[in-house]
Amino acid sequence: MAEQGDDTGTEKNSATSEEMSDSPMLLSQRWQQCSSKADLNTALYQFWRDNVPRAYTSNELSVPEEDLMCQEKLLQPLEWFICNGDPSLVFQQLKKTDNPPQLCGRVFKMGEPTYSCRDCAMDPTCVLCIECFQKSKHKTHRYRMNTSGGGGYCDCGDIEAWKSDPYCSIHQRNPEKPAQDPLEHLPVDMQSYSSALFCIILHYCCDMLLQDDLEVPVEDLRPKTLEDTYCTMLFNDEIHTYEQVIETLRKAVNCTPKEAVDFATIVDREGRSTVRNGLYKDCERARTIIKRNTGLHDAKSLKVQVMHSTVVAHQTYALKLLSWLSEVASYADGLRQLQCQELMKPLHASEYTILEQIMLKDTKLWKVARIQWHKLFMSTLLMDMEYKKKFAIMFTKHYSQILHDFAEDDHDHVVSVTSLSVQIYTVPTVSRMLIIEHNLLAVILKTFVDYTQKFREGPAGGKFRFQRMNLNGLRRFQFVLIDLRYILSNKPEEWTPAVRDRVMDGITVLLDLLSAMHGMDQVVRQVGKHIEIEPEWETAFNLQIKLGPCLTLLLDWCVSDRSLLLRTYRATMTALRKIVHNCQEREVEVADHKTKCLVYNVSTKPITVHCTLVRFLAGLQLELGRYNLSYLSDGLLPPHPLSPLELMEEPLRTQVLMAQVNAAMWRRNGYSLLNQIYYYQNVACQREMYDKDIIMLQSCACLMDSNDFMIRALDRYNLVRFLTVEFEGSSTPEDIQQRTLGLAILEEFLHLLIVLVSERYIPGVGQVTRADRVRREVLHQLYINSMSHSEIVKALPKDVRRNHCHETGVEEVINSVANFKKPTGTNSKGLYEIKPDCLAEYSPFFYHYSRVDQSKSEEQQRKRMKQDKPVQVACPPLPPLPSPNFKNLPHLLDSEVLVSVLHTIVRRAVERIRQIYSEQSLQRALFLTGLAVLEEKRHAKMGEEFHFLEKAVKGEPSLLNLLKNLTGNSTVEPHKELLAWVLQNITELQLMRGDTATASLAPSCPAPKGQDQELLRQQQAERQRRSELAMKKRAHAMDQMRAMQRSFIRQNPEFFEQTLEGAREERTASTSSMDTVDMFLKSSSMEDAFVALGPSHSEPLLDETSKVTCILCMEESEIRVDGDSLVLPMFVQRSTVLAQARNKDLGNPDELDPLFVSAQLTWGVHANTCGHIMHADCWQGYFESLVIKEQRRTFRFRNNLSYDLTRHQYLCPLCKTIGNTVIPLIPPLQALLPEEESDTSCSAFQEWLHLIQGMVRSGVKPPQQSRSDPLDLSTSAEGSTADMEGHIGSTVKMEKLDSEDLDRQIFTSTGLLETLGDAASQTMETLETLGDAAKTLGDAATQKFQKFCALLQGSNFPFSKSVQEMIRMFSKTAYTVGLGVMPDDENERVSILGWNVCAYSIQSTEVLLRSKGKPLFGEMASRQTEGLKALVRFAMVNTFYCDQNHIQKHVVRLLSVFSAEHANTGPCLLDLDMFTLLVSVCLSGATMQKGDSATGLKATISTIPIEGHHALRAVLTAHIVQILLTVQIDSQDEESSMDQDGCTSQHAQVMLQAYTRLRTLAGIPVDVQPDAWRLLDVVRTSCLPLLRCATIFFRFVTGIPTPTELQATCLDEFEQLCRYLAVPSDLSSLVSNEQEPIMQDLIKAWCQHPDLKSQLSDTSADVIRFPMVVNRLIELPEDYSDLMNNVSMFTCPKASGAQSDSRAPALCLVCGAVVCSQSYCCQTEIDGETVGACTSHAITCGAGVGLYLRVRECQLLMMSAKNKGCVHQTPYLDEYGEPDLNLRRGNPLHLSQEHYNQLHETWLSHSIPSQVAHRLEANNSLLTIDWQNL
């Protein structure tokens, strides 16, 4: 049986193999022969059963090899089947015959740019893809751009989505082609085949993806022998974090951290991942562990299942089929329609269609499966209007179930089927159809009400009471309110009875919801003790914020139809009556007026800020005036309506609550109430909360007598007794306590009155438009301060009735009230400044001002008054005319009660009753008086009655008399302008009324001017007295300091001896070396003689300021080498800024040889400084304090610093610039030489070359030393001997001095001969071993060696221990940071890094100045000058503190480049950076000849003008050879930019001859000779950077200043550089045939190097061409949308399939690479640490420094280390000069070249680490970001 079974299996496998090997055409023909759909179904299922498991074996979603096999073996046969021929030809033919699709329908990928037209779009959800937008007319309109979250599609061609221009040029329908049935274009057989195939595929996909038993395949697809091959499948949720999943997987499946990260990334991206493959028991064990570890503490565990591998294969194939169906639907409308028909058919024998089944079981699918189904729906059903309506009907039918499932789900909304609601509910025809035929409004609202029923307290119909637990479902369910807003955004165009009835059904449900919200979150004032637990309040406000736009839109619906408005008003009043109960009333009397008031005490009874029904009713009542209706209209009110007294009660209580909170009466109720009050007035809620309360109070004030309203308001504020005369004399404890509180409450009451009578800028309250309302809002925002456009928009409420919910209407009014001030510089943004003629409209009591805003606006008001002293700036503006329903509103101002209140306030001010009077209450009283006067003047002009003045002159004393008596009173001093204005207007009003008798009293107003002048004199005298007193105190303090100084000098005279001696000389002192720059002689004769090198070099000018001040101890010190060291902060970093080739692997840093720097400058070491000077001891103490401070911090809070102490980083104590070491300040090198020690003799260049050749040939090495430690040459005799030994090897041919006595005198005069003692004799014995080596240099050299050794007894370094320590510290930092290795003082590369950091820093500075077009020295910053000066002097000194064996070894290798015999053994000339070679040769002391003149450092310093001149000539010649070998000039006809005189013409011809000769020597064919003029010009231009760098270097080495021509931009810079460096400006002379024979041999050796020809012949080789261009950041497109479109196509390199799109692609601005940011998918491991793709790329591209633009977020990232970075402003700005982080505003962005240039300068100047440190220091939240994971 076993054998028989094996044979059967073999036959089966063979058959399967044959079937798999069949061509797609044969398979399709076999399937077409099936007689019925059932037979076809059987054939296909058998084919899939046998072949799908063979195609998918990895159990992963997308493997490229498997996808390829699927396409070729599984999908192509299906295409052949439906096409009945070659699919490529058939599909192409279908596209030709088919009309172009009306809808674009492009499904957006995540991060793809989208565009919405603010002028033409029906709502913000109507968007275009980039192709349609570029080909549409909307490109010239006001558009908004954003990035898609995935899931939507392009609306191009949808006529209901656009007011105009719905088509782009691509989708413009051809009017010549009549509309036809899409199926008519399909052949009949194609229709039958396609219909059958689509039906089978859709059923197959449903069966596979909705399968319940995942451990066994379905019966039709189950193989005969089911193998034990299973997998553990982990599913995604939005509850567990990455870290939890990673840690669980490590324990469950025993995988590496990297594998766990990969698993977690796949799970997050695709929704599931296989974490174990194997036997069932192994997979089940892993599932159990995962469940157990993630389900601790009653937490929801991860979803994980054991699945058979066959099931996984079929599910993967089903996903591919869904994607294939979407693709096929795009080929022809007929194929799309066939798929739509099949989707609408029942699934098997079920009552639900396939579409309904997927909708209802959407939450059972994982992420990718959901996405594929949704894409299929969008590419089929939603592309056809008829099927879109059917889809909408089914979606609405199951809306409640879908939303309930979504609330219990944990996936994001974007991958839920609920996200498709935007595609149907925003379509006007669809939403209106659903409202009428399927009662859509009621369905959606009832769904929300039913779900929130569980949050109501008590029986059904109770109020909401939210607890902090179990609110996640409610948060998810609030997407229902977004769907409601979609529906309400399409107002019906025609109101029929059916529409009204359906809308009223929805409003009825809405009123039930508002009833539950009305009165929620009630609070009671805490008395005695503080509240223990802060109540939950956020949910109620979140609900209000989400519901607010819906209420505004629904009010707009009601207003558009009179009948609907009346029905809604009655229904709302009825619903309000059900929850508002009758309260007890009492009678209150004020100012001889009595009225009934409700009994209620806000400070003792429950109170809430949520009065939703009253506010909804206020919105309806406001709009009654449109139809000439009012509250009093007949037939409007339902039975038992609320009276105006009841309607005003709850809004008034809220105002009282707000007043009491501001008076600190509710302090014990905690922050929850404060937050509620804040959001009640905040821009997010004010339109539907605070504003509606004001409207209701204004409406009620117009519906009742003004005095009654005033009394009821006073009673609710509990101010009736406070304003009586009896209260003033009362001394009861209650009244005494009430005085302070009552005063604060009175101020709030008066503020409310001002708001009620003056805020008439709401359409319906005042005769204004919406634009007037926005204008007033903008004005008062600008009164606070000048604002940017985004700040203004953010401060204004959104108008959801506009097309775009983000619109505020600012653009319509801003230009009429403000002037736009364009940004100046790169750190500013465009600001709007209020126009001067709008200042008169300012009201300090603007009702949307917070208390902070009011204070700021008044401060600006006072500043303007001081500057301009305008007449009208302090007066209240006249409000607009009220609408008919609010015509009684101004009469609040002429009520007897208000006049009585004002009388009391002014009288108390006059009588100065301090405890019940305040400046703020008087200001408000004067403001109200001014408003009343303005209103009466307007009423008088209009012929209407207004009796404020009549009532103000009554009584004894009258209000008017009290105001006059107030003039000159000190209590009114801050508001005297307002008082004067009020009295002036009263006088004008009296004259207008004809009351001349009373008006005659008006001139008494200016009478108190004498009192004002007297008061002014008193104030001036007081200020003068205080100034004199302060002056006396300062003088006394200075006397004390002088006495202390004199005492200190007497006790420590030795500290001041040198100071007293130097005091006779004129000198300049500064607090920092950064305050001094190079001072050069101004004599023209001296300037002409400024030559740094050569026999005729100038004398150095030692005029630097030698005394500086330490920024830490503030002590002034002199820069000396034999005292305490002074240091500059330095930051040393690896750099690739100058690199001509990036992303090169440098190999093992321990084996890297840095001696010969590549011409490509692949990497370098840069050092910069901030320039602030410290003592070395002070700096060490400062750094140690930082370390101790960090050690004392709690361990979990460590490393949250802007610098890394483990890398010895710190911040400058003064400017907070980052540093990681210090460099010692060394005085001018020439100052180390005795004055009489000067070098006047010189050797010829030819002799110099012979000497080098002899040295390299001999390879002279010093004798073995007894010790190899770096030397301490200040005190050690052994050190002197060792140093001497090291220099013998590098000392070359010497000449005799004229007098040996001079030699002895020089060494004796140094005072160092005695310091060596017996070391001299030991040295001489050691030197005897050098005889043989010296013979190779000739007799003259031997004599000089002996002479030199005899005189070495007098050499020594005068550097102190402190200076030496700082030298070693900087040297060690340059070595460790530059090579990325551990410290090793014995390493031979330490000295090399000292030379390299000097050379690279100079090159970087030169490149920076060249890129900015600035002169070499005139524009160099002082910190750059000081930093380079310190670097050069350090590098010169450091050479002689390193092991001289190593120095000798380097010298031989360096000089081999200039030896014709050895040039071929070293590096190729094209591989060398010449300036670094020049610096290394000069700083190493390699060519020191004057051994008998001085030794060591002093010898190098004294001979550098001559030896440096020779070295420069050799290097410059080599550089010209480099240029001639690599230059590429295409034509001889190019016009030269040079003057063609005879001399220059000869030079050009010589250069052309050299060009031909050198290329011939190198074996390079010369096909076309370049133009001689052009060639010479290119050579001069290419040599310019080297000459500029050499000028900087020798300027600081020699101390010889540069000519003034180099301190400004000059046309003959090349000539000036050559003159200063003493090199011929005729560069052709350096490579001509007339050169010395030894030089010609050397050039020949360079050209015949073995590697040179191969490099020039290899087209793929990175050969450096000259002139080298300055590196720049990559070119960016001018329009940000182009950049978004380019990067949107980027896919994660480690992902594939449906979810391969990168979530956050980041563009490297240095090299242009695009990488994933902030994602686990592309993490790598570097030095044992896991880092993200950005960090990894920054290490290879920028040596750890990165500059990234996150395109989808419009965010610029700067990275300076693995764990350090910051967010920076992008160079893309909108028309208002502002960036748009995360594209929140969506304004078109364009590249600001000014900002991008500054960013380039920051990168080029190596300032990114400093920028990052500064921003981290300023924003601590950036420190919490895991930058290494980016």
PDB file of C-alpha atoms in Angstrom, residues 537-538 540-549 551-552 609-610 615 675-693 773 796-798 848:
ATOM      1  CA  TRP A 537     -13.995  66.664  31.715  1.00  0.00           C
ATOM      2  CA  GLU A 538     -12.133  66.149  28.444  1.00  0.00           C
ATOM      3  CA  ALA A 540     -17.512  66.231  27.127  1.00  0.00           C
ATOM      4  CA  PHE A 541     -15.497  68.953  25.435  1.00  0.00           C
ATOM      5  CA  ASN A 542     -14.210  66.589  22.754  1.00  0.00           C
ATOM      6  CA  LEU A 543     -17.810  65.672  22.036  1.00  0.00           C
ATOM      7  CA  GLN A 544     -18.733  69.349  21.910  1.00  0.00           C
ATOM      8  CA  ILE A 545     -15.864  70.138  19.543  1.00  0.00           C
ATOM      9  CA  LYS A 546     -16.814  67.300  17.194  1.00  0.00           C
ATOM     10  CA  LEU A 547     -20.520  68.133  17.310  1.00  0.00           C
ATOM     11  CA  GLY A 548     -20.104  71.908  17.003  1.00  0.00           C
ATOM     12  CA  PRO A 549     -19.584  72.041  13.204  1.00  0.00           C
ATOM     13  CA  LEU A 551     -24.811  72.111  14.758  1.00  0.00           C
ATOM     14  CA  THR A 552     -23.608  75.106  12.755  1.00  0.00           C
ATOM     15  CA  VAL A 609     -20.920  75.023  31.350  1.00  0.00           C
ATOM     16  CA  HIS A 610     -22.782  72.619  29.042  1.00  0.00           C
ATOM     17  CA  ARG A 615     -27.400  77.417  22.788  1.00  0.00           C
ATOM     18  CA  ASN A 675      -9.678  74.005  31.995  1.00  0.00           C
ATOM     19  CA  GLN A 676     -13.403  73.967  31.292  1.00  0.00           C
ATOM     20  CA  ILE A 677     -13.627  77.742  31.600  1.00  0.00           C
ATOM     21  CA  TYR A 678     -10.594  78.080  29.349  1.00  0.00           C
ATOM     22  CA  TYR A 679     -12.061  75.915  26.582  1.00  0.00           C
ATOM     23  CA  TYR A 680     -15.473  77.527  27.025  1.00  0.00           C
ATOM     24  CA  GLN A 681     -13.940  80.752  25.719  1.00  0.00           C
ATOM     25  CA  ASN A 682     -11.276  79.158  23.516  1.00  0.00           C
ATOM     26  CA  VAL A 683     -11.415  79.520  19.765  1.00  0.00           C
ATOM     27  CA  ALA A 684     -12.174  75.807  19.426  1.00  0.00           C
ATOM     28  CA  CYS A 685     -15.506  76.091  21.268  1.00  0.00           C
ATOM     29  CA  GLN A 686     -16.422  79.770  21.547  1.00  0.00           C
ATOM     30  CA  ARG A 687     -18.730  79.897  18.515  1.00  0.00           C
ATOM     31  CA  GLU A 688     -21.053  77.210  19.870  1.00  0.00           C
ATOM     32  CA  MET A 689     -20.664  77.920  23.581  1.00  0.00           C
ATOM     33  CA  TYR A 690     -19.662  81.395  24.727  1.00  0.00           C
ATOM     34  CA  ASP A 691     -20.966  83.270  21.688  1.00  0.00           C
ATOM     35  CA  LYS A 692     -24.333  81.526  21.831  1.00  0.00           C
ATOM     36  CA  ASP A 693     -24.671  82.373  25.519  1.00  0.00           C
ATOM     37  CA  ARG A 773     -17.421  89.990  11.946  1.00  0.00           C
ATOM     38  CA  LEU A 796      -9.843  82.818  14.526  1.00  0.00           C
ATOM     39  CA  PRO A 797     -12.711  80.323  14.632  1.00  0.00           C
ATOM     40  CA  LYS A 798     -13.263  78.232  11.530  1.00  0.00           C
ATOM     41  CA  HIS A 848     -12.933  87.117  22.696  1.00  0.00           C
TER      42      HIS A 848
END
